[in-house]
Amino acid sequence: MDIHAQLKQDIQQAIATLFGVEQPDEVALQPTKKEFEGLYTFVTFPLTKTLRKSPVEIGQAIGAYLQEHSPMVSRFNVVQGFLNISIADAVWLDVLNGILQDPSFGTLPAKGQSVMVEFSSPNTNKPLHLGHLRNNFLGASVAEILKANGYDVVKTCLVNDRGIHICKSMLAYEHFGNGETPESAGLKGDHFIGKYYVLFDKAYKQQIEELVVDGMAKEEAEKKAPLMLEAQALLRKWEQGDHKTVALWKQMNEWVYAGFNETYRKIGVGFDKTYYESSTYLLGKDVIEEGLQKGVFYRKDDGSVWIDLTDEGLDQKLVLRSDGTSVYMTQDLGTTDLKYEDFHNDRYIWVVGNEQDYHFAVLFAILRRLGRSYADGLYHLSYGMVDLPSGKMKSREGTVVDADDLIQEMYDTAETRTRDLGKIEDFDSDEARTLYHMLAMGALKYFLLKVDPKKRMLFNPQESVDFQGHTGPFIQYTHARICSVLRKAEQQGIRPANALPAVDLHPTEQQLIYLLSQYPQRLAEAGTDYAPSYLAQYAYELAKTYNQFYAEVSILSEPDDGKKLNRVALSTVVAETIRKAMGLLCIDVPTKM
């Protein structure tokens, strides 16, 4: 039963019967404030002008009508213009029964549409960092949420594996590597390559300083430093297919991918297809030619190709250089066409930081003007940067907050906190390691996902692993606590029946069933807004309310067998719903702690 929809209908009927007017707007219900009795609140202020009665008088009349005519409504109270409505216990028990008997609860019907979510998109000249973690967790979670909303989902990654930044690492390795390998250096492949990117930058800066001392202007020195000229020559050699250059590029990328894959495995992220910029960077030139013929683009006297988007609040944008070489926009036009040819999705979502907001606004505008059939289904899931209490990250200087280091720090913190709380006395060493990793990932993912993606955020590793408060481990611990109750119930032979007995419910039981009934709606909203934060908040509310229920009522020591059975059934559904909601954030929950 959809209580929300039925109650709206009953209120509309009450207004029509009592006052002889049809409610022109849809009835709006909101959750009752915690300090008042009831679960749903109807605001009567908007009716005062039409009905020429006070808000309290209207509320009292509607409340009395509902109590007499709607089998759903057990009690009501009016506070100024707020009609607070309590729902009958029998109705809540029907809802709980319905959830118990619906194995697909929490998965919405198939939409018959497909969505591509592109995320991660690392560069092969450095390891993944904290910003990449927010990106990966957002992309992976949005993909799972869309699946649960009934979409067919393809997860893709575009690896930036070519360009001047890659050549900088390659050149530094040629100069300073002396045949070193990740194995001989004792480093993960991505960290190994990142080391040479930093070495290039240090040597390059030193060359600039020397040229400036010799009297050259800094801007000119940056262009004429020998290392920069060498890196540009190396890029030209790569583009010409020079055998030695391409062989070094392949070897270094292999080392990087081995390192990336290890990190992806740790964080539980994978892709259905990976695109490589080395294979796509020449795409898009035919799109430019098509756009010139359609009059979407124009050519300047120097031969460069542009588009004028000033009428859309954007500006004039270069799409092909005068020497005929591509810019990022050219590549993205071609790659987006390629993705459509590969998968024919209805929607495409790019999870990319907010520094690229303008780029995507231009990309989408161009594709609309080119008349692409998929152009209305494009979305940039923009997110803010992540800072640590120690400040911003700068990868070229080697001060980036490395993802692997942070994961290890989270693991160590989870281990220390768990040991201090004495929660693992009966765990063997493998179970303990699994638990520490689960808590570390839960803390990290939850802290980064509970915030609206658009907001810049401060990540505090210590705060995130707290077993109390708005954290992943608090929810994980609550799930383990419920599982402990259910194991004891099983030992006592108490199992939820097909039909629950009719009993009086405690207010916290009503609140829990109400929250459970909200899950499909919250899931749908998270899918519509691409917002994992909605489900993070929901899981927290559910865990917090269960802990209140656990503190205020007896479960297994309840003398009334009917109430005991219902509370075990309720605990079962809460545990399952926490597991589902956290699963959509790509967070595992332990069954014991």
Short mmCIF file of N, CA, C and O in Angstrom, two decimals, residues 495-551:
data_model
loop_
_atom_site.label_atom_id
_atom_site.label_comp_id
_atom_site.label_asym_id
_atom_site.label_seq_id
_atom_site.Cartn_x
_atom_site.Cartn_y
_atom_site.Cartn_z
N ARG A 495 11.47 -17.03 13.67
CA ARG A 495 11.64 -16.65 12.28
C ARG A 495 10.41 -15.86 11.83
O ARG A 495 9.29 -16.23 12.19
N PRO A 496 10.61 -14.79 11.02
CA PRO A 496 9.46 -14.01 10.55
C PRO A 496 8.46 -14.89 9.81
O PRO A 496 8.85 -15.69 8.95
N ALA A 497 7.19 -14.78 10.17
CA ALA A 497 6.13 -15.57 9.52
C ALA A 497 5.67 -14.88 8.24
O ALA A 497 6.03 -13.74 7.96
N ASN A 498 4.86 -15.60 7.43
CA ASN A 498 4.33 -15.02 6.20
C ASN A 498 3.38 -13.87 6.49
O ASN A 498 3.31 -12.90 5.75
N ALA A 499 2.61 -14.02 7.58
CA ALA A 499 1.68 -12.94 7.95
C ALA A 499 1.97 -12.56 9.40
O ALA A 499 1.98 -13.41 10.28
N LEU A 500 2.23 -11.29 9.63
CA LEU A 500 2.57 -10.84 10.98
C LEU A 500 1.31 -10.67 11.82
O LEU A 500 0.27 -10.23 11.32
N PRO A 501 1.39 -11.00 13.12
CA PRO A 501 0.21 -10.85 13.99
C PRO A 501 -0.12 -9.38 14.22
O PRO A 501 0.76 -8.52 14.18
N ALA A 502 -1.39 -9.10 14.46
CA ALA A 502 -1.84 -7.73 14.74
C ALA A 502 -1.52 -7.39 16.19
O ALA A 502 -2.03 -8.01 17.11
N VAL A 503 -0.63 -6.42 16.38
CA VAL A 503 -0.24 -5.99 17.73
C VAL A 503 -0.12 -4.47 17.74
O VAL A 503 -0.07 -3.83 16.68
N ASP A 504 -0.06 -3.92 18.96
CA ASP A 504 0.21 -2.49 19.08
C ASP A 504 1.68 -2.23 18.79
O ASP A 504 2.54 -3.02 19.18
N LEU A 505 1.95 -1.12 18.11
CA LEU A 505 3.34 -0.78 17.77
C LEU A 505 3.86 0.34 18.64
O LEU A 505 3.14 1.29 18.98
N HIS A 506 5.12 0.24 19.00
CA HIS A 506 5.81 1.32 19.69
C HIS A 506 6.08 2.44 18.67
O HIS A 506 6.27 2.16 17.47
N PRO A 507 6.12 3.72 19.09
CA PRO A 507 6.38 4.80 18.12
C PRO A 507 7.65 4.60 17.29
O PRO A 507 7.68 4.95 16.10
N THR A 508 8.70 4.02 17.89
CA THR A 508 9.93 3.83 17.09
C THR A 508 9.73 2.75 16.02
O THR A 508 10.37 2.80 14.97
N GLU A 509 8.84 1.80 16.27
CA GLU A 509 8.52 0.80 15.24
C GLU A 509 7.78 1.47 14.07
O GLU A 509 8.07 1.20 12.90
N GLN A 510 6.83 2.33 14.42
CA GLN A 510 6.12 3.06 13.37
C GLN A 510 7.11 3.89 12.54
O GLN A 510 7.04 3.90 11.30
N GLN A 511 8.03 4.56 13.24
CA GLN A 511 9.00 5.41 12.56
C GLN A 511 9.88 4.59 11.62
O GLN A 511 10.18 5.00 10.50
N LEU A 512 10.29 3.41 12.07
CA LEU A 512 11.13 2.54 11.24
C LEU A 512 10.38 2.06 9.99
O LEU A 512 10.92 2.07 8.89
N ILE A 513 9.13 1.64 10.18
CA ILE A 513 8.36 1.16 9.02
C ILE A 513 8.10 2.30 8.05
O ILE A 513 8.17 2.13 6.82
N TYR A 514 7.83 3.49 8.61
CA TYR A 514 7.66 4.68 7.77
C TYR A 514 8.92 4.91 6.93
O TYR A 514 8.85 5.11 5.70
N LEU A 515 10.09 4.85 7.56
CA LEU A 515 11.35 5.07 6.84
C LEU A 515 11.56 3.99 5.77
O LEU A 515 11.99 4.29 4.66
N LEU A 516 11.25 2.75 6.12
CA LEU A 516 11.38 1.66 5.14
C LEU A 516 10.48 1.91 3.93
O LEU A 516 10.88 1.69 2.78
N SER A 517 9.27 2.38 4.20
CA SER A 517 8.32 2.63 3.10
C SER A 517 8.82 3.74 2.17
O SER A 517 8.41 3.84 1.02
N GLN A 518 9.72 4.60 2.69
CA GLN A 518 10.26 5.71 1.91
C GLN A 518 11.38 5.29 0.94
O GLN A 518 11.76 6.04 0.06
N TYR A 519 11.92 4.08 1.15
CA TYR A 519 13.13 3.70 0.42
C TYR A 519 12.97 3.77 -1.11
O TYR A 519 13.82 4.37 -1.80
N PRO A 520 11.92 3.20 -1.70
CA PRO A 520 11.80 3.29 -3.17
C PRO A 520 11.78 4.73 -3.69
O PRO A 520 12.37 5.04 -4.72
N GLN A 521 11.11 5.62 -2.92
CA GLN A 521 11.04 7.03 -3.33
C GLN A 521 12.42 7.68 -3.26
O GLN A 521 12.84 8.40 -4.17
N ARG A 522 13.16 7.40 -2.16
CA ARG A 522 14.51 7.97 -2.01
C ARG A 522 15.43 7.44 -3.12
O ARG A 522 16.27 8.17 -3.64
N LEU A 523 15.26 6.18 -3.45
CA LEU A 523 16.07 5.57 -4.51
C LEU A 523 15.77 6.25 -5.86
O LEU A 523 16.69 6.58 -6.61
N ALA A 524 14.49 6.47 -6.12
CA ALA A 524 14.09 7.13 -7.38
C ALA A 524 14.66 8.55 -7.45
O ALA A 524 15.15 8.99 -8.50
N GLU A 525 14.59 9.28 -6.34
CA GLU A 525 15.11 10.66 -6.30
C GLU A 525 16.62 10.67 -6.52
O GLU A 525 17.16 11.53 -7.23
N ALA A 526 17.33 9.71 -5.90
CA ALA A 526 18.79 9.62 -6.08
C ALA A 526 19.13 9.34 -7.53
O ALA A 526 20.13 9.86 -8.06
N GLY A 527 18.29 8.53 -8.21
CA GLY A 527 18.51 8.23 -9.62
C GLY A 527 18.24 9.43 -10.52
O GLY A 527 18.98 9.71 -11.46
N THR A 528 17.18 10.16 -10.20
CA THR A 528 16.81 11.34 -11.00
C THR A 528 17.88 12.43 -10.90
O THR A 528 18.23 13.07 -11.89
N ASP A 529 18.41 12.63 -9.69
CA ASP A 529 19.36 13.73 -9.44
C ASP A 529 20.82 13.28 -9.47
O ASP A 529 21.71 14.07 -9.18
N TYR A 530 21.06 12.00 -9.78
CA TYR A 530 22.43 11.44 -9.76
C TYR A 530 23.10 11.79 -8.42
O TYR A 530 24.20 12.33 -8.39
N ALA A 531 22.43 11.47 -7.33
CA ALA A 531 22.86 11.95 -6.02
C ALA A 531 23.02 10.81 -5.00
O ALA A 531 22.08 10.49 -4.26
N PRO A 532 24.20 10.18 -4.94
CA PRO A 532 24.45 9.19 -3.89
C PRO A 532 24.24 9.74 -2.48
O PRO A 532 23.90 8.99 -1.57
N SER A 533 24.41 11.05 -2.32
CA SER A 533 24.27 11.66 -0.99
C SER A 533 22.87 11.43 -0.42
O SER A 533 22.69 11.32 0.80
N TYR A 534 21.84 11.31 -1.28
CA TYR A 534 20.48 11.06 -0.79
C TYR A 534 20.41 9.70 -0.09
O TYR A 534 19.80 9.56 0.97
N LEU A 535 21.05 8.70 -0.69
CA LEU A 535 21.01 7.36 -0.10
C LEU A 535 21.93 7.25 1.10
O LEU A 535 21.65 6.49 2.04
N ALA A 536 23.02 8.01 1.10
CA ALA A 536 23.90 8.05 2.27
C ALA A 536 23.13 8.59 3.47
O ALA A 536 23.17 8.03 4.57
N GLN A 537 22.40 9.68 3.24
CA GLN A 537 21.60 10.28 4.32
C GLN A 537 20.51 9.31 4.77
O GLN A 537 20.24 9.17 5.97
N TYR A 538 19.88 8.64 3.81
CA TYR A 538 18.81 7.69 4.14
C TYR A 538 19.34 6.55 5.01
O TYR A 538 18.73 6.18 6.01
N ALA A 539 20.47 5.96 4.62
CA ALA A 539 21.05 4.84 5.38
C ALA A 539 21.37 5.28 6.81
O ALA A 539 21.16 4.52 7.77
N TYR A 540 21.86 6.51 6.94
CA TYR A 540 22.17 7.04 8.28
C TYR A 540 20.90 7.20 9.11
O TYR A 540 20.85 6.81 10.28
N GLU A 541 19.85 7.77 8.51
CA GLU A 541 18.58 7.94 9.23
C GLU A 541 18.03 6.59 9.70
O GLU A 541 17.56 6.46 10.82
N LEU A 542 18.12 5.60 8.81
CA LEU A 542 17.59 4.27 9.14
C LEU A 542 18.39 3.64 10.27
O LEU A 542 17.82 3.08 11.22
N ALA A 543 19.73 3.74 10.20
CA ALA A 543 20.58 3.17 11.25
C ALA A 543 20.35 3.89 12.59
O ALA A 543 20.25 3.25 13.64
N LYS A 544 20.24 5.21 12.52
CA LYS A 544 20.04 6.00 13.75
C LYS A 544 18.69 5.65 14.40
O LYS A 544 18.60 5.48 15.62
N THR A 545 17.66 5.52 13.58
CA THR A 545 16.32 5.20 14.10
C THR A 545 16.30 3.78 14.66
O THR A 545 15.66 3.53 15.69
N TYR A 546 17.00 2.85 14.00
CA TYR A 546 17.06 1.48 14.55
C TYR A 546 17.74 1.47 15.91
O TYR A 546 17.29 0.77 16.84
N ASN A 547 18.80 2.24 16.07
CA ASN A 547 19.49 2.28 17.36
C ASN A 547 18.60 2.85 18.46
O ASN A 547 18.65 2.41 19.61
N GLN A 548 17.76 3.81 18.08
CA GLN A 548 16.79 4.36 19.03
C GLN A 548 15.77 3.27 19.41
O GLN A 548 15.46 3.08 20.60
N PHE A 549 15.27 2.55 18.42
CA PHE A 549 14.34 1.43 18.64
C PHE A 549 14.98 0.38 19.55
O PHE A 549 14.38 -0.09 20.52
N TYR A 550 16.24 0.04 19.26
CA TYR A 550 16.98 -0.97 20.02
C TYR A 550 17.12 -0.56 21.49
O TYR A 550 17.06 -1.40 22.40
N ALA A 551 17.29 0.75 21.70
CA ALA A 551 17.47 1.27 23.07
C ALA A 551 16.15 1.34 23.83
O ALA A 551 16.13 1.21 25.06
#
